[in-house]
């Protein structure tokens, strides 16, 4: 007997398929399925490898751009530093100029070592540069050693950051003038074996005695240019400038004369009444010391270099020493000069006349007087101490005193460096 199929059965009236499947058949079916899927590429919704590669490339580009920017900045900084340190054009090829007969003296370029130290806490030391032994101490805290410089008498900065001019003291071989470049290079000898050397306040002219002749030249970029010369009496030496004119001290009590080197010729007639000169005013007149009054005595005077240093105005108030030491401020207002009582006197040149007077201003000057851009006079006294003179405080009754300078060895004296920069 057979049964009738029910609509609820899972069977139809067609061909029947057996359900039993062997393991081998199942494996083959799965392999075929995976093979067909592998052969049909599908785009992935996310590509992890591509994303990582793109991120790496973006990072590399950013690093490359950053490196290029930093390299550009470094190039600019190095170039700027070289321009600042290089100084005036042509310094690297400046020849050494040795004039006159060194009398057996063979100059050689000085070696230098430059170090930067913290600026000294003493405000006096921070106003002007100082030469202590063989070391130059700048107001900015730099120290440069001048090996072999020997005794130094004067030094001054050259305008426009053109370095320093250093004049040696008198020796058996004469005097030497060095130019110290601002870029750390060794000093160069400009003159050697000179009988006397005078440098203009602005550092742009130099005059010297060379044997039987007076010579003068301009100073540009560490080179002597446009040199001129003239015969002069024995013992006549240059002591300073009034504009382009060279002030000449005649031997003995012969007075002073003017050499207008631009016009050629020889120094003019000497004015025997002039005893000393201290400097020039901004208008070109010279501040000096003359023999005047009744009875005759040393007096202050304004002198006209265009008329053989004739006297324009005289003031015979203070008792003045005749050593010729002193200095005029850059604005032409003040004169610091020695008195007869072994002290310094401060004179207001605006009041120069019959009633002029000098106010006591501390120990006597024993070397060069240097005025800072702030209008303060600095000098070294006979004991080697540094004296700072502020006109406003002297007018208020203050008596300046000397201050010891650190690092000064036995038998040494510091030298105050004049600052001629604007």
Coordinates of N, CA and C in Angstrom, one line a residue, residues 87-88 91 156-165 179 182 199-205 219-222 418-422:
X87 N 83.2 93.3 8.2 CA 83.7 94.7 8.2 C 83.8 95.3 6.9
X88 N 84.5 96.4 6.7 CA 84.5 97.1 5.4 C 85.1 96.2 4.3
X91 N 88.9 94.3 3.6 CA 89.8 94.1 4.8 C 90.6 92.8 4.7
X156 N 91.7 103.9 20.1 CA 90.4 104.5 19.9 C 89.6 103.6 18.9
X157 N 88.3 103.6 19.0 CA 87.5 102.9 18.1 C 87.4 103.7 16.8
X158 N 87.2 103.0 15.7 CA 87.0 103.6 14.4 C 85.5 103.6 14.1
X159 N 85.0 104.8 13.6 CA 83.6 104.9 13.4 C 83.0 103.8 12.5
X160 N 81.7 103.6 12.5 CA 81.0 102.6 11.6 C 81.5 101.2 11.9
X161 N 81.8 100.9 13.2 CA 82.3 99.6 13.6 C 83.4 99.1 12.7
X162 N 84.4 100.1 12.5 CA 85.6 99.8 11.7 C 86.8 99.2 12.5
X163 N 86.6 98.8 13.7 CA 87.7 98.2 14.5 C 88.3 99.2 15.4
X164 N 89.6 99.1 15.7 CA 90.3 99.9 16.6 C 91.7 100.3 16.0
X165 N 92.1 101.5 16.4 CA 93.5 102.0 16.1 C 94.2 102.1 17.4
X179 N 96.1 98.5 13.3 CA 94.7 98.5 13.1 C 94.2 97.1 13.4
X182 N 87.5 94.5 13.2 CA 86.4 94.1 14.1 C 85.9 92.7 14.0
X199 N 96.4 110.6 15.5 CA 95.2 110.1 14.9 C 94.1 111.1 15.1
X200 N 93.4 111.4 14.0 CA 92.2 112.3 14.1 C 91.2 111.7 15.0
X201 N 90.4 112.6 15.6 CA 89.4 112.1 16.6 C 88.4 111.2 15.9
X202 N 88.1 111.5 14.6 CA 87.1 110.6 13.9 C 87.7 109.4 13.4
X203 N 89.0 109.2 13.6 CA 89.7 107.9 13.1 C 89.9 107.8 11.6
X204 N 89.7 108.9 10.9 CA 89.8 108.8 9.4 C 91.1 109.4 8.9
X205 N 92.0 109.9 9.7 CA 93.2 110.5 9.2 C 94.3 110.2 10.2
X219 N 92.6 107.2 6.2 CA 92.5 105.8 6.7 C 91.1 105.3 6.2
X220 N 91.1 104.3 5.3 CA 89.9 103.7 4.8 C 90.0 102.2 4.8
X221 N 89.1 101.6 5.6 CA 89.1 100.1 5.6 C 90.4 99.5 6.0
X222 N 91.1 100.1 6.9 CA 92.4 99.6 7.4 C 93.6 99.8 6.4
X418 N 89.2 105.6 23.5 CA 88.2 106.6 23.0 C 87.2 106.0 22.1
X419 N 86.0 106.4 22.2 CA 84.9 105.9 21.4 C 84.5 107.1 20.5
X420 N 84.8 106.9 19.2 CA 84.5 108.0 18.2 C 83.2 107.6 17.4
X421 N 82.5 106.6 17.8 CA 81.3 106.2 17.0 C 80.2 107.2 17.3
X422 N 79.3 107.5 16.3 CA 78.3 108.4 16.5 C 77.2 107.9 17.4

